[in-house]
Coordinates of C-alpha atoms and ligand atoms in Angstrom, one line a residue:
X1 CA -28.9 -88.3 -58.8
X2 CA -31.2 -85.9 -56.9
X3 CA -34.0 -84.3 -58.9
X4 CA -36.7 -82.0 -57.8
X5 CA -38.6 -80.8 -60.8
X6 CA -39.3 -77.2 -60.0
X7 CA -40.9 -74.5 -62.2
X8 CA -40.3 -70.8 -61.5
X9 CA -43.7 -69.5 -60.6
X10 CA -44.7 -69.3 -56.9
X11 CA -48.2 -70.8 -57.0
X12 CA -50.2 -72.6 -54.4
X13 CA -50.4 -69.7 -51.9
X14 CA -52.7 -70.3 -48.9
X15 CA -54.9 -67.4 -47.7
X16 CA -53.0 -64.8 -45.8
X17 CA -54.7 -64.2 -42.4
X18 CA -52.3 -61.3 -41.7
X19 CA -54.5 -58.7 -43.3
X20 CA -57.7 -60.4 -42.0
X21 CA -56.5 -60.4 -38.4
X22 CA -54.8 -57.0 -38.7
X23 CA -51.5 -58.5 -37.7
X24 CA -48.4 -56.3 -37.8
X25 CA -45.0 -57.4 -36.6
X26 CA -44.1 -54.9 -33.8
X27 CA -40.6 -53.5 -33.2
X28 CA -37.6 -53.6 -35.5
X29 CA -37.3 -56.7 -37.7
X30 CA -33.7 -57.4 -38.8
X31 CA -33.2 -57.0 -42.5
X32 CA -33.3 -60.2 -44.5
X33 CA -30.0 -59.2 -46.1
X34 CA -28.2 -58.9 -42.8
X35 CA -25.2 -61.3 -43.2
X36 CA -25.0 -61.9 -39.5
X37 CA -28.5 -63.4 -39.0
X38 CA -27.3 -66.9 -38.5
X39 CA -24.7 -65.8 -36.0
X40 CA -27.3 -63.7 -34.2
X41 CA -29.7 -66.6 -34.0
X42 CA -27.0 -68.8 -32.6
X43 CA -25.9 -66.3 -30.1
X44 CA -29.5 -65.7 -28.9
X45 CA -30.1 -69.4 -28.5
X46 CA -26.9 -69.9 -26.6
X47 CA -27.7 -66.9 -24.3
X48 CA -31.1 -68.4 -23.5
X49 CA -29.8 -72.0 -23.0
X50 CA -32.3 -74.3 -21.4
X51 CA -34.8 -71.5 -20.8
X52 CA -35.9 -71.8 -24.5
X53 CA -37.1 -74.9 -26.4
X54 CA -37.5 -74.4 -30.2
X55 CA -40.0 -76.6 -32.0
X56 CA -39.9 -76.9 -35.8
X57 CA -42.6 -78.3 -38.1
X58 CA -41.4 -80.2 -41.1
X59 CA -42.8 -77.6 -43.5
X60 CA -40.5 -74.8 -42.1
X61 CA -37.8 -73.2 -44.2
X62 CA -34.3 -74.7 -43.9
X63 CA -33.0 -71.4 -42.5
X64 CA -35.3 -71.8 -39.5
X65 CA -35.4 -75.6 -39.1
X66 CA -31.6 -75.6 -38.4
X67 CA -32.3 -74.0 -35.0
X68 CA -35.1 -76.4 -33.9
X69 CA -34.4 -78.5 -30.9
X70 CA -36.9 -81.0 -32.2
X71 CA -38.7 -81.3 -35.6
X72 CA -41.9 -83.2 -36.2
X73 CA -45.4 -83.4 -37.5
X74 CA -48.1 -81.7 -35.6
X75 CA -48.8 -84.8 -33.4
X76 CA -45.1 -85.2 -32.4
X77 CA -44.7 -81.5 -31.7
X78 CA -47.7 -81.5 -29.5
X79 CA -46.3 -84.3 -27.5
X80 CA -42.8 -82.7 -27.4
X81 CA -44.2 -79.4 -26.2
X82 CA -46.0 -81.2 -23.4
X83 CA -42.9 -83.0 -22.4
X84 CA -40.8 -79.9 -21.7
X85 CA -42.2 -78.5 -18.4
X86 CA -38.8 -76.9 -17.5
X87 CA -38.5 -74.6 -20.5
X88 CA -39.7 -71.1 -19.8
X89 CA -40.2 -70.2 -23.4
X90 CA -41.5 -72.5 -26.3
X91 CA -40.6 -70.8 -29.6
X92 CA -43.0 -72.5 -32.1
X93 CA -41.8 -72.5 -35.7
X94 CA -45.0 -73.6 -37.3
X95 CA -48.5 -72.1 -37.6
X96 CA -51.0 -70.5 -35.2
X97 CA -53.1 -73.6 -34.4
X98 CA -50.0 -75.6 -33.5
X99 CA -48.8 -72.8 -31.1
X100 CA -52.3 -72.7 -29.6
X101 CA -52.2 -76.4 -28.9
X102 CA -48.7 -76.1 -27.4
X103 CA -50.0 -73.4 -25.1
X104 CA -52.9 -75.7 -24.0
X105 CA -50.6 -78.6 -23.4
X106 CA -47.8 -76.7 -21.5
X107 CA -47.8 -75.3 -18.0
X108 CA -49.3 -71.9 -17.0
X109 CA -45.9 -70.4 -16.3
X110 CA -44.6 -71.4 -19.8
X111 CA -44.8 -68.9 -22.6
X112 CA -45.4 -70.0 -26.2
X113 CA -44.1 -67.7 -28.9
X114 CA -45.0 -67.7 -32.6
X115 CA -42.3 -65.6 -34.4
X116 CA -44.8 -64.2 -36.9
X117 CA -48.5 -63.9 -35.9
X118 CA -49.4 -63.9 -39.6
X119 CA -48.5 -67.6 -39.8
X120 CA -52.0 -69.0 -39.8
X121 CA -53.6 -71.9 -41.8
X122 CA -56.1 -71.4 -44.5
X123 CA -57.7 -74.7 -43.7
X124 CA -58.1 -73.9 -40.0
X125 CA -59.8 -70.6 -41.1
X126 CA -62.4 -72.5 -43.0
X127 CA -64.2 -73.6 -39.8
X128 CA -65.3 -70.8 -37.5
X129 CA -66.8 -71.6 -34.1
X130 CA -70.1 -69.7 -34.9
X131 CA -70.5 -71.8 -38.1
X132 CA -69.8 -75.0 -36.1
X133 CA -72.3 -74.1 -33.4
X134 CA -74.9 -73.3 -36.1
X135 CA -74.3 -76.7 -37.7
X136 CA -74.6 -78.4 -34.3
X137 CA -78.0 -76.7 -33.8
X138 CA -79.1 -77.8 -37.2
X139 CA -78.2 -81.3 -36.4
X140 CA -80.3 -81.1 -33.3
X141 CA -83.2 -79.8 -35.4
X142 CA -82.8 -82.8 -37.8
X143 CA -82.9 -85.2 -34.8
X144 CA -79.4 -86.5 -35.3
X145 CA -77.3 -84.5 -32.9
X146 CA -77.5 -87.1 -30.1
X147 CA -75.7 -89.7 -32.3
X148 CA -73.0 -87.3 -33.6
X149 CA -69.4 -87.4 -32.2
X150 CA -67.3 -84.5 -33.3
X151 CA -63.7 -85.1 -34.4
X152 CA -61.5 -82.2 -35.3
X153 CA -58.2 -82.3 -37.1
X154 CA -55.4 -80.6 -35.2
X155 CA -55.5 -78.0 -38.0
X156 CA -58.3 -76.0 -36.3
X157 CA -58.7 -73.2 -33.9
X158 CA -58.6 -73.8 -30.1
X159 CA -62.3 -72.9 -29.8
X160 CA -63.2 -75.7 -32.2
X161 CA -61.1 -78.1 -30.2
X162 CA -62.9 -76.9 -27.1
X163 CA -66.3 -77.5 -28.9
X164 CA -65.2 -81.1 -29.4
X165 CA -64.1 -81.4 -25.8
X166 CA -67.5 -80.1 -24.6
X167 CA -69.4 -82.4 -26.9
X168 CA -67.8 -85.8 -26.3
X169 CA -65.4 -85.5 -29.2
X170 CA -61.6 -85.7 -29.8
X171 CA -58.8 -84.1 -31.7
X172 CA -56.8 -86.1 -34.3
X173 CA -53.8 -85.5 -36.5
X174 CA -52.8 -87.0 -39.8
X175 CA -50.9 -89.6 -37.8
X176 CA -53.8 -90.9 -35.8
X177 CA -57.0 -90.1 -37.7
X178 CA -57.8 -93.8 -38.2
X179 CA -57.6 -94.7 -34.5
X180 CA -59.5 -91.5 -33.6
X181 CA -62.3 -92.3 -36.0
X182 CA -62.5 -95.9 -34.6
X183 CA -62.7 -94.4 -31.1
X184 CA -65.4 -92.0 -32.2
X185 CA -67.6 -94.7 -33.7
X186 CA -67.3 -96.7 -30.5
X187 CA -68.7 -93.8 -28.3
X188 CA -72.4 -94.3 -29.1
X189 CA -74.7 -96.9 -30.6
X190 CA -75.2 -95.9 -34.3
X191 CA -72.6 -93.1 -34.0
X192 CA -72.0 -90.7 -36.8
X193 CA -68.9 -88.6 -37.0
X194 CA -68.8 -84.9 -37.7
X195 CA -65.3 -84.4 -39.1
X196 CA -63.8 -80.9 -39.0
X197 CA -62.4 -79.1 -41.0
X198 CA -60.6 -81.1 -43.6
X199 CA -63.0 -83.1 -45.8
X200 CA -60.1 -84.9 -47.6
X201 CA -58.5 -86.3 -44.4
X202 CA -62.0 -87.3 -43.2
X203 CA -63.0 -89.0 -46.4
X204 CA -59.7 -90.7 -47.0
X205 CA -59.7 -92.1 -43.5
X206 CA -63.3 -93.2 -43.4
X207 CA -63.3 -94.8 -46.8
X208 CA -59.7 -96.1 -47.2
X209 CA -58.9 -97.1 -43.6
X210 CA -62.3 -97.8 -42.0
X211 CA -64.1 -99.3 -45.1
X212 CA -67.0 -96.9 -45.2
X213 CA -68.3 -96.1 -48.7
X214 CA -68.4 -92.7 -50.4
X215 CA -72.2 -92.8 -50.1
X216 CA -71.8 -93.0 -46.3
X217 CA -70.2 -89.6 -46.4
X218 CA -71.9 -86.2 -46.9
X219 CA -70.3 -82.8 -47.1
X220 CA -71.6 -80.0 -44.8
X221 CA -71.2 -76.6 -46.6
X222 CA -71.1 -73.9 -43.9
X223 CA -72.0 -71.3 -46.4
X224 CA -75.4 -72.9 -47.2
X225 CA -78.6 -73.1 -45.1
X226 CA -78.5 -76.4 -43.2
X227 CA -75.1 -77.1 -44.7
X228 CA -76.9 -77.8 -48.0
X229 CA -78.2 -81.1 -46.7
X230 CA -81.7 -82.5 -46.0
X231 CA -82.6 -84.0 -42.6
X232 CA -82.8 -87.4 -44.4
X233 CA -79.3 -87.0 -45.8
X234 CA -78.0 -86.3 -42.3
X235 CA -79.9 -89.2 -40.9
X236 CA -78.5 -91.6 -43.5
X237 CA -74.9 -90.4 -43.3
X238 CA -72.2 -92.1 -41.2
X239 CA -69.7 -89.3 -41.7
X240 CA -70.5 -85.6 -42.0
X241 CA -67.5 -84.0 -43.6
X242 CA -66.9 -80.2 -43.0
X243 CA -66.3 -78.5 -46.4
X244 CA -62.7 -77.4 -45.7
X245 CA -59.5 -78.3 -47.4
X246 CA -55.8 -77.4 -47.6
X247 CA -55.0 -75.0 -50.4
X248 CA -51.6 -76.5 -50.8
X249 CA -52.4 -80.2 -50.8
X250 CA -55.6 -79.6 -52.7
X251 CA -53.5 -78.7 -55.8
X252 CA -52.1 -82.2 -56.4
X253 CA -54.0 -83.9 -59.2
X254 CA -54.5 -87.5 -60.4
X255 CA -53.4 -86.6 -63.9
X256 CA -49.9 -85.8 -62.7
X257 CA -49.7 -89.2 -61.0
X258 CA -50.4 -90.9 -64.4
X259 CA -47.9 -88.7 -66.2
X260 CA -45.2 -89.5 -63.7
X261 CA -45.8 -93.2 -63.8
X262 CA -45.4 -93.0 -67.5
X263 CA -42.3 -90.8 -67.4
X264 CA -40.5 -92.6 -64.6
X265 CA -41.2 -96.4 -64.6
X266 CA -41.3 -97.9 -61.1
X267 CA -41.8 -94.6 -59.4
X268 CA -43.5 -94.7 -56.0
X269 CA -46.2 -92.2 -55.2
X270 CA -46.2 -91.0 -51.6
X271 CA -48.8 -88.5 -50.5
X272 CA -50.2 -86.7 -47.4
X273 CA -53.8 -87.6 -46.5
X274 CA -54.9 -83.9 -47.0
X275 CA -54.7 -84.6 -50.8
X276 CA -57.9 -85.2 -52.7
X277 CA -59.4 -88.7 -52.6
X278 CA -58.7 -89.3 -56.3
X279 CA -55.0 -88.6 -55.7
X280 CA -54.8 -90.8 -52.6
X281 CA -56.5 -93.6 -54.5
X282 CA -53.8 -93.6 -57.1
X283 CA -50.9 -93.3 -54.6
X284 CA -48.8 -96.2 -53.3
X285 CA -48.5 -94.9 -49.8
X286 CA -50.2 -92.2 -47.7
X287 CA -49.3 -90.7 -44.4
X288 CA -48.3 -87.8 -42.2
X289 CA -45.2 -85.7 -42.7
X290 CA -43.4 -87.9 -40.2
X291 CA -44.5 -91.0 -42.1
X292 CA -43.3 -89.5 -45.4
X293 CA -39.8 -88.8 -43.9
X294 CA -39.5 -92.3 -42.4
X295 CA -40.6 -93.9 -45.6
X296 CA -37.9 -92.1 -47.6
X297 CA -35.3 -92.9 -45.0
X298 CA -36.1 -96.6 -45.2
X299 CA -36.2 -96.6 -49.0
X300 CA -33.5 -98.4 -51.0
X301 CA -30.8 -96.4 -52.9
X302 CA -31.8 -96.0 -56.5
X303 CA -35.6 -96.0 -55.8
X304 CA -37.7 -93.2 -57.3
X305 CA -40.4 -91.2 -55.4
X306 CA -42.9 -88.6 -56.2
X307 CA -44.0 -86.8 -53.1
X308 CA -47.3 -85.0 -52.6
X309 CA -46.8 -82.6 -49.7
X310 CA -45.4 -79.2 -49.0
X311 CA -42.4 -78.2 -51.0
X312 CA -39.9 -77.2 -48.2
X313 CA -40.1 -80.8 -46.9
X314 CA -39.8 -82.4 -50.4
X315 CA -36.7 -80.3 -51.2
X316 CA -35.1 -81.1 -47.9
X317 CA -35.7 -84.8 -48.5
X318 CA -34.2 -84.6 -52.0
X319 CA -31.1 -82.9 -50.6
X320 CA -30.7 -85.3 -47.7
X321 CA -31.2 -88.4 -50.0
X322 CA -29.0 -87.9 -53.0
X323 CA -29.0 -91.6 -53.7
X324 CA -32.7 -91.6 -54.3
X325 CA -34.7 -89.9 -57.1
X326 CA -37.2 -87.6 -55.5
X327 CA -39.6 -85.4 -57.5
X328 CA -42.4 -83.1 -56.5
X329 CA -45.9 -84.3 -57.3
X330 CA -46.9 -81.0 -59.0
X331 CA -45.9 -79.0 -62.0
X332 CA -45.8 -75.8 -60.0
X333 CA -44.0 -74.6 -57.0
X334 CA -46.3 -75.2 -54.0
X335 CA -45.1 -73.8 -50.7
X336 CA -47.4 -73.2 -47.8
X337 CA -47.2 -69.4 -47.7
X338 CA -48.2 -69.1 -44.1
X339 CA -45.6 -71.7 -42.9
X340 CA -43.1 -69.7 -44.9
X341 CA -43.9 -66.5 -42.9
X342 CA -41.6 -67.8 -40.2
X343 CA -38.2 -66.7 -41.7
X344 CA -34.8 -66.0 -40.1
X345 CA -35.5 -62.3 -39.5
X346 CA -38.7 -63.1 -37.5
X347 CA -36.9 -65.9 -35.6
X348 CA -33.9 -63.7 -34.7
X349 CA -36.3 -60.9 -33.7
X350 CA -38.3 -63.2 -31.4
X351 CA -35.2 -64.8 -29.8
X352 CA -33.3 -61.5 -29.3
X353 CA -36.4 -60.0 -27.7
X354 CA -36.4 -62.9 -25.3
X355 CA -32.8 -62.3 -24.4
X356 CA -33.7 -58.7 -23.6
X357 CA -36.5 -60.0 -21.4
X358 CA -39.3 -58.9 -23.8
X359 CA -41.8 -61.6 -24.7
X360 CA -43.2 -60.9 -28.2
X361 CA -46.0 -62.7 -30.1
X362 CA -47.1 -64.8 -27.1
X363 CA -49.9 -67.2 -28.0
X364 CA -52.4 -67.5 -25.1
X365 CA -55.7 -69.4 -25.1
X366 CA -58.3 -68.2 -22.6
X367 CA -58.8 -70.4 -19.6
X368 CA -62.4 -71.7 -20.5
X369 CA -61.4 -72.6 -24.0
X370 CA -58.2 -74.1 -22.8
X371 CA -60.0 -76.3 -20.3
X372 CA -62.4 -77.7 -22.9
X373 CA -59.8 -78.0 -25.6
X374 CA -57.5 -79.9 -23.3
X375 CA -60.2 -82.5 -22.8
X376 CA -60.3 -83.2 -26.5
X377 CA -56.5 -83.1 -26.9
X378 CA -56.0 -85.4 -23.9
X379 CA -58.5 -87.9 -25.4
X380 CA -56.2 -87.9 -28.5
X381 CA -53.0 -88.4 -26.5
X382 CA -54.8 -91.2 -24.6
X383 CA -55.9 -93.1 -27.7
X384 CA -54.7 -96.7 -27.8
X385 CA -51.2 -97.8 -28.9
X386 CA -51.5 -97.3 -32.6
X387 CA -52.2 -93.6 -32.2
X388 CA -49.0 -92.5 -33.8
X389 CA -48.5 -94.5 -37.0
X390 CA -45.0 -93.5 -38.1
Ligands
13P401 P1 -48.8 -83.1 -40.2 O1 -50.0 -83.6 -39.4 O2 -48.3 -84.2 -41.1 O3 -47.8 -82.5 -39.4 O4 -49.4 -82.0 -41.2 C1 -49.8 -80.8 -40.7 C2 -50.1 -79.9 -41.8 O5 -50.3 -78.7 -41.6 C3 -50.2 -80.5 -43.1 O6 -50.7 -79.6 -44.0
SF4_402 FE1 -52.6 -75.3 -43.3 FE2 -52.2 -76.6 -45.7 FE3 -50.4 -74.9 -44.7 FE4 -50.8 -77.3 -43.5 S1 -50.0 -76.9 -45.6 S2 -50.5 -75.3 -42.5 S3 -53.1 -77.4 -43.8 S4 -52.5 -74.3 -45.4

């Protein structure tokens, strides 16, 4: 029997960068009630043929993911975008930072399109380049900057990736954070890592994969002078975690893990590493969205799973695996509101515009930022063999 325990209230909304960035959707969006939307999307895709390549992140709605040429986690999609030099248009069904990375990794003549510019990421918005530059200066003043290697999660803006490229650092994703941190610690004697912007992925990887202690980690709060840390704390730390988090994954709590283990004996707890450390400690398995999918595919019929990641993916897994019991690791509905901005009307609008020769919502990264960000992204793609742990 398939079970997804769902309440009715739409909680867990991320910040909505649409109003912050003043983003409006230009032109005429088809109505969501248009019964021909699926047919229109099909027709536009057929008309564009090989000129378009559609990428879909696993958190996208079913109505959109059905049109993706490939689906994946952010690491796989970055590689897939880079491997399609012949496609004139890359339509990215995901969020802004992913589309920026695709633009950096694709050729200059290729155009990357994000069907709704309001599809941002609240976590990526928690680290601004001016704040990161200020933190870097404060680390110089504290006498530690020379030993710090910056590592940024893919979920960050292109200018922060460029900062890492300029300063001997690397990009990582939830698939390769362990190998990226290992790499970073090898770059300098007595290296420290500045991990941006997700404190949870940084802490979970440093402590649970690399064996550092919680005391080796400090949290840099960009809203406080000197990050709220003394020079001594900075000197003693091995990992400086940026105070950012995912508003969706941050909702999962250790109490629910205990309740589910009591209610469903033998249940396996499978979570994304953006969850809080206390949740990951109680989980049986932790990994990226791609890892979560492969784990469920390989699980025996009759097994029971509670999954701590975005709800579109959990619901899809429950539908695709009716022989397994799959429940959501939260009492409340918990979609990523910005991932959900890409809906069928926006997709149809973007695709039909391309058919008419009009490129809408193109994501472009300026050449200087692109050059430096590419250095950090390329270092990630060049990480040794274990770099994609699916
Ligand atoms: P993945 O790296 O697993 O694709 O996750 C990206 C993301 O946005 C998770 O919140
Ligand atoms: Fe950002 Fe969290 Fe949404 Fe992922 S799930 S895109 S980290 S807000």
